[in-house]
Coordinates of C-alpha atoms and ligand atoms in Angstrom, one line a residue:
X630 CA -99.4 19.8 -188.1
X631 CA -96.5 17.7 -186.6
X632 CA -93.3 19.3 -186.7
X633 CA -90.9 16.3 -185.9
X634 CA -87.2 16.8 -184.6
X635 CA -84.2 14.8 -185.7
X636 CA -83.2 12.5 -182.7
X637 CA -80.0 14.7 -182.5
X638 CA -81.9 17.7 -182.2
X639 CA -81.2 19.8 -179.4
X640 CA -82.8 21.8 -177.3
X641 CA -82.4 25.3 -178.4
X642 CA -83.6 23.7 -182.2
X643 CA -86.9 22.6 -180.2
X644 CA -87.2 26.5 -178.9
X645 CA -86.4 27.8 -182.4
X646 CA -89.2 25.8 -183.9
X647 CA -91.7 26.6 -181.0
X648 CA -90.9 30.5 -181.4
X649 CA -91.5 30.1 -185.2
X650 CA -94.7 28.2 -184.5
X651 CA -95.8 31.0 -182.3
X652 CA -94.9 33.6 -184.8
X653 CA -96.9 32.1 -187.4
X654 CA -100.0 32.2 -185.5
X655 CA -100.3 28.7 -184.6
X656 CA -100.3 27.2 -181.0
X657 CA -97.4 25.1 -180.3
X658 CA -97.3 22.0 -177.9
X659 CA -94.2 20.2 -177.2
X660 CA -94.4 16.4 -176.9
X661 CA -91.2 15.0 -175.6
X662 CA -90.9 11.1 -176.1
X663 CA -88.0 8.6 -175.4
X664 CA -86.8 8.6 -178.9
X665 CA -87.6 12.4 -180.1
X666 CA -89.1 15.3 -179.5
X667 CA -92.3 16.6 -181.7
X668 CA -94.1 19.8 -181.8
X669 CA -97.8 19.8 -182.5
X670 CA -98.6 23.1 -184.2
X671 CA -102.4 23.7 -184.0
X672 CA -104.3 26.1 -186.3
X673 CA -104.9 27.1 -189.5
X674 CA -102.7 24.6 -191.7
X675 CA -101.6 26.5 -194.7
X676 CA -99.3 25.1 -197.0
X677 CA -96.5 28.2 -196.8
X678 CA -96.2 27.3 -192.9
X679 CA -95.4 23.6 -193.6
X680 CA -92.4 24.7 -195.9
X681 CA -91.2 27.3 -193.3
X682 CA -90.9 25.0 -190.5
X683 CA -89.7 22.4 -192.9
X684 CA -86.4 24.4 -193.6
X685 CA -85.8 25.3 -189.9
X686 CA -82.7 23.6 -188.5
X687 CA -83.2 19.8 -186.6
X688 CA -86.4 19.5 -188.3
X689 CA -86.9 16.0 -189.9
X690 CA -90.1 16.5 -191.6
X691 CA -93.5 18.3 -191.0
X692 CA -96.7 16.5 -191.6
X693 CA -100.1 17.1 -191.1
X694 CA -102.3 15.4 -188.4
X695 CA -105.7 13.8 -190.1
X696 CA -107.3 12.9 -186.8
X697 CA -109.6 16.2 -185.2
X698 CA -107.9 15.2 -182.0
X699 CA -104.4 16.2 -183.1
X700 CA -102.3 15.9 -179.7
X701 CA -104.0 12.8 -178.4
X702 CA -103.3 11.0 -181.9
X703 CA -100.9 8.5 -182.5
X704 CA -99.9 11.0 -185.3
X705 CA -98.5 13.0 -182.7
X706 CA -96.6 10.7 -180.8
X707 CA -96.5 6.8 -181.8
X708 CA -94.8 5.6 -178.4
X709 CA -97.4 4.9 -175.8
X710 CA -97.6 7.3 -172.9
X711 CA -96.8 5.7 -169.5
X712 CA -98.1 7.6 -166.4
X713 CA -96.6 7.4 -163.0
X714 CA -97.5 8.8 -159.7
X715 CA -96.2 7.4 -156.2
X716 CA -96.3 3.5 -157.2
X717 CA -99.1 3.5 -159.2
X718 CA -98.0 3.2 -163.2
X719 CA -100.7 3.1 -165.9
X720 CA -99.3 1.5 -169.1
X721 CA -95.7 0.5 -170.8
X722 CA -96.4 -3.2 -170.0
X723 CA -98.0 -2.4 -166.3
X724 CA -101.6 -2.5 -165.5
X725 CA -101.8 0.0 -162.8
X726 CA -104.9 -1.1 -160.0
X727 CA -106.6 1.8 -158.0
X728 CA -109.2 0.3 -155.6
X729 CA -111.3 1.7 -152.8
X730 CA -114.8 3.0 -152.1
X731 CA -117.2 4.8 -154.1
X732 CA -117.4 7.3 -151.4
X733 CA -115.1 8.2 -148.6
X734 CA -117.4 7.9 -145.9
X735 CA -115.6 8.0 -142.6
X736 CA -112.2 7.5 -141.2
X737 CA -112.4 4.1 -140.0
X738 CA -114.1 3.2 -143.6
X739 CA -111.4 5.0 -145.8
X740 CA -108.3 3.6 -143.7
X741 CA -109.8 0.2 -143.5
X742 CA -110.3 0.3 -147.4
X743 CA -106.7 1.6 -148.0
X744 CA -104.8 -1.0 -145.9
X745 CA -106.9 -4.2 -147.1
X746 CA -106.8 -3.0 -150.9
X747 CA -103.0 -2.2 -150.6
X748 CA -102.1 -5.6 -148.6
X749 CA -104.1 -7.2 -152.1
X750 CA -101.8 -5.4 -154.0
X751 CA -103.4 -2.3 -155.6
X752 CA -101.4 1.2 -156.2
X753 CA -103.9 3.5 -156.3
X754 CA -106.5 4.4 -153.4
X755 CA -110.0 5.8 -155.0
X756 CA -112.8 7.4 -153.0
X757 CA -115.1 10.1 -154.2
X758 CA -115.1 13.2 -151.4
X759 CA -117.2 15.3 -154.1
X760 CA -119.9 13.0 -155.3
X761 CA -121.9 13.4 -158.4
X762 CA -125.1 12.0 -157.4
X763 CA -128.3 11.5 -159.7
X764 CA -130.5 12.6 -156.9
X765 CA -129.9 15.8 -154.9
X766 CA -131.3 14.0 -151.9
X767 CA -128.3 11.2 -151.7
X768 CA -125.1 11.1 -149.7
X769 CA -123.0 14.3 -151.9
X770 CA -119.7 13.4 -150.0
X771 CA -117.6 14.8 -147.3
X772 CA -115.8 17.4 -149.5
X773 CA -112.8 18.9 -148.0
X774 CA -112.8 16.4 -144.8
X775 CA -113.0 13.6 -147.4
X776 CA -109.9 14.8 -149.0
X777 CA -108.0 15.2 -145.8
X778 CA -108.9 11.5 -144.8
X779 CA -107.5 10.4 -148.3
X780 CA -104.5 12.1 -147.9
X781 CA -104.1 10.4 -144.5
X782 CA -104.5 7.3 -146.1
X783 CA -101.8 8.0 -148.5
X784 CA -99.3 9.0 -145.7
X785 CA -99.9 5.7 -143.9
X786 CA -99.8 3.3 -147.2
X787 CA -98.3 5.0 -149.9
X788 CA -101.4 4.6 -152.3
X789 CA -101.6 7.1 -154.9
X790 CA -104.9 9.1 -154.5
X791 CA -107.5 9.1 -157.0
X792 CA -110.6 11.2 -156.5
X793 CA -113.2 13.3 -158.5
X794 CA -113.2 16.7 -159.3
X795 CA -116.5 18.2 -160.2
X796 CA -116.1 21.8 -161.0
X797 CA -113.3 24.3 -162.3
X798 CA -113.6 26.3 -158.6
X799 CA -112.7 23.2 -156.8
X800 CA -109.7 22.2 -158.8
X801 CA -107.1 23.9 -156.7
X802 CA -108.6 22.5 -153.3
X803 CA -108.7 18.7 -154.7
X804 CA -105.1 19.1 -156.5
X805 CA -103.8 20.3 -153.1
X806 CA -104.8 16.5 -151.9
X807 CA -105.2 14.1 -154.5
X808 CA -102.4 13.0 -156.9
X809 CA -104.9 12.0 -159.7
X810 CA -107.7 13.9 -160.7
X811 CA -110.7 11.9 -161.7
X812 CA -113.4 13.7 -164.1
X813 CA -116.6 11.9 -164.0
X814 CA -118.7 10.8 -166.9
X815 CA -121.1 13.5 -166.2
X816 CA -118.5 15.9 -166.6
X817 CA -116.7 14.8 -169.7
X818 CA -117.9 17.4 -171.8
X819 CA -117.6 20.0 -169.3
X820 CA -115.1 22.2 -170.9
X821 CA -114.3 24.7 -168.7
X822 CA -113.3 22.1 -166.0
X823 CA -111.3 20.0 -168.5
X824 CA -109.2 23.1 -169.6
X825 CA -108.7 23.9 -165.7
X826 CA -107.3 20.2 -164.8
X827 CA -105.2 21.0 -168.3
X828 CA -103.6 23.7 -166.0
X829 CA -102.8 21.3 -163.2
X830 CA -99.7 19.2 -163.1
X831 CA -101.9 16.1 -161.8
X832 CA -102.4 12.8 -163.5
X833 CA -105.9 13.1 -165.1
X834 CA -108.3 10.4 -165.4
X835 CA -110.6 11.2 -168.0
X836 CA -114.2 8.9 -167.7
X837 CA -116.1 8.3 -170.9
X838 CA -119.7 10.2 -171.0
X839 CA -122.2 7.5 -170.7
X840 CA -123.6 8.6 -174.3
X841 CA -120.0 10.1 -175.7
X842 CA -118.6 8.9 -179.1
X843 CA -115.0 7.6 -179.2
X844 CA -114.3 10.7 -181.0
X845 CA -115.8 13.0 -178.6
X846 CA -114.4 10.9 -175.7
X847 CA -110.6 11.9 -177.5
X848 CA -111.6 15.4 -178.0
X849 CA -112.3 15.8 -174.5
X850 CA -109.2 14.5 -173.7
X851 CA -107.7 16.9 -176.2
X852 CA -109.0 19.9 -174.3
X853 CA -106.8 18.7 -171.6
X854 CA -103.6 18.2 -173.5
X855 CA -104.0 21.3 -175.3
X856 CA -104.4 23.1 -171.9
X857 CA -100.9 22.1 -171.3
X858 CA -101.3 18.9 -169.2
X859 CA -99.9 15.6 -171.0
X860 CA -100.6 13.1 -168.1
X861 CA -104.2 12.0 -169.1
X862 CA -105.6 8.4 -168.9
X863 CA -108.9 7.5 -170.8
X864 CA -111.2 5.3 -168.5
X865 CA -113.9 2.9 -170.2
X866 CA -116.7 3.0 -167.7
X867 CA -119.5 1.7 -169.8
X868 CA -122.3 3.4 -172.2
X869 CA -126.2 3.6 -171.7
X870 CA -127.9 1.0 -174.0
X871 CA -131.3 -0.8 -174.5
X872 CA -130.0 -3.3 -172.5
X873 CA -130.7 -3.2 -168.8
X874 CA -129.3 -6.6 -167.2
X875 CA -126.1 -4.4 -166.3
X876 CA -126.1 -0.8 -165.0
X877 CA -124.5 0.2 -168.2
X878 CA -123.2 -2.0 -171.3
X879 CA -119.2 -2.2 -170.7
X880 CA -117.5 -2.2 -174.3
X881 CA -114.0 -3.6 -173.8
X882 CA -113.5 -3.5 -177.5
X883 CA -112.3 0.3 -176.7
X884 CA -109.2 -0.8 -175.6
X885 CA -107.7 -2.1 -178.6
X886 CA -109.7 0.8 -180.7
X887 CA -108.1 3.4 -178.3
X888 CA -104.5 1.9 -178.8
X889 CA -105.0 2.2 -182.6
X890 CA -105.9 5.8 -182.1
X891 CA -103.9 7.4 -179.0
X892 CA -100.9 7.1 -177.0
X893 CA -102.8 7.9 -174.1
X894 CA -103.2 4.8 -171.7
X895 CA -106.6 3.2 -171.3
X896 CA -107.9 2.0 -167.8
X897 CA -111.2 0.3 -167.1
X898 CA -113.7 0.6 -164.5
X899 CA -115.8 -2.7 -164.4
X900 CA -117.6 -1.2 -161.2
X901 CA -119.6 1.2 -162.8
X902 CA -119.5 -0.4 -166.2
X903 CA -121.4 -3.7 -165.0
X904 CA -122.9 -2.2 -161.6
X905 CA -123.2 -6.0 -160.4
X906 CA -120.1 -6.9 -157.8
X907 CA -120.4 -10.6 -159.3
X908 CA -119.2 -9.6 -162.8
X909 CA -116.3 -7.3 -161.8
X910 CA -113.8 -9.9 -161.6
X911 CA -114.4 -11.6 -164.9
X912 CA -114.3 -8.2 -166.3
X913 CA -111.1 -7.2 -164.5
X914 CA -109.6 -10.4 -166.5
X915 CA -111.1 -9.7 -169.6
X916 CA -109.8 -5.9 -169.7
X917 CA -106.5 -7.2 -168.8
X918 CA -106.3 -9.9 -171.5
X919 CA -107.7 -7.2 -174.0
X920 CA -104.8 -4.9 -173.2
X921 CA -106.0 -2.3 -170.6
X922 CA -103.1 0.0 -168.7
X923 CA -105.0 0.1 -165.7
X924 CA -108.1 -0.8 -163.7
X925 CA -110.2 1.2 -161.1
X926 CA -112.2 -1.1 -159.0
X927 CA -114.9 0.0 -156.3
X928 CA -114.2 -1.9 -152.7
X929 CA -115.8 -1.4 -149.7
X930 CA -115.1 -3.2 -146.1
X931 CA -118.8 -3.6 -145.8
X932 CA -120.3 -3.5 -149.3
X933 CA -124.1 -4.0 -147.7
X934 CA -123.5 -1.0 -145.5
X935 CA -121.9 1.6 -148.4
X936 CA -123.5 5.0 -148.7
X937 CA -123.2 4.8 -152.4
X938 CA -122.8 1.9 -155.1
X939 CA -122.6 -1.0 -152.4
X940 CA -123.9 -3.2 -155.3
X941 CA -121.2 -2.9 -157.3
X942 CA -118.7 -2.9 -154.7
X943 CA -116.4 -6.1 -153.8
X944 CA -115.5 -6.8 -150.3
X945 CA -111.8 -6.9 -149.6
X946 CA -111.8 -10.9 -149.8
X947 CA -113.0 -11.1 -153.1
X948 CA -110.9 -8.1 -153.9
X949 CA -107.9 -10.1 -153.3
X950 CA -109.0 -13.1 -155.4
X951 CA -109.7 -10.7 -158.2
X952 CA -106.2 -9.8 -157.7
X953 CA -105.2 -13.2 -158.0
X954 CA -107.0 -13.6 -161.1
X955 CA -105.7 -10.7 -162.4
X956 CA -102.0 -11.7 -161.7
X957 CA -102.4 -15.0 -163.7
X958 CA -104.0 -13.4 -167.0
X959 CA -101.4 -10.7 -166.6
X960 CA -98.3 -13.3 -166.1
X961 CA -99.9 -15.2 -169.3
X962 CA -99.6 -12.1 -171.7
X963 CA -96.3 -10.8 -170.0
X964 CA -97.5 -7.8 -168.5
X965 CA -97.4 -6.4 -164.3
X966 CA -100.4 -6.1 -162.2
X967 CA -100.9 -3.7 -159.5
Ligands
PEP2186 C1 -117.3 7.1 -159.5 O1 -116.0 6.7 -160.0 O2 -117.7 6.6 -158.1 C2 -118.3 7.6 -160.7 C3 -119.2 8.4 -160.3 O3 -118.2 7.4 -161.8 P1 -118.6 7.8 -163.4 O4 -118.6 9.3 -162.9 O5 -118.1 7.0 -164.0 O6 -120.4 7.4 -163.1
MN2187 MN1 -119.3 4.9 -157.7

């Protein structure tokens, strides 16, 4: 159920609602919007509860949430969520651009990447320090040393650091250095990890599992929201299909579909979504045209030398051209990009 408070409701009235929700044995989650505050009451929805809550001071109405994902749904919050950290903004008429290598490999490589993507107009720096690799023999990442290099790159450039956390026991460590915690596709249904990042105050970039349905994707986001962190962005990074001309199949219809279901911003990853550098630019343009709130793009100073995902990484000059194209598309639909 959603308890919708009146526009003029005071914070004391919100507290009374929260206490009542808790005393009914339901879980409360306060969602503060620009216009008004709503309290999500999650648990057994009995009729009596609806009446009790409706009669509290400052309450406008109490409505059931039909979607299985309660806090993520547009029913709970109709205004789009805008996420900001450092200069990175996702949503609210702005397409945030996160760029950088698949993995942090060395100081020279990450500093050069950071300077080049910043100069091209990105506001977020990606780079994996803990890498989920298909083979145990492939490069696994520089771990804490990689996190330190990312923090140094932020120090110099001001770019927000976006990096993956793979296990609950690493959340505190990664959160110590990162601005955005990425949950990888392979971990989308690692519920303990979702709960652990839900207890932080970082922005969470949740990637869609490669075989996950939209409901499973939104319910994974719900785990993070339910744990108390409202700063979640959804990342479509492509799904497994029978098709093999691209690494994954990138469904851009996910963008308008998700916007019809949730207030959370939607980010597109055309690098993993296609697996081919030559396809990245057109997919960035198409994603913006389809209403994406952000892009995450792999860029490497020397793609042919990359320790991971070189084939899908743009070189810095191509990234400059991609950004130029993105700016033209964004201005045609009146949104900002970068
Ligand atoms: C990545 O961003 O480098 C990555 C491993 O992505 P995904 O989890 O989407 O495969
Ligand atoms: Mn990668």
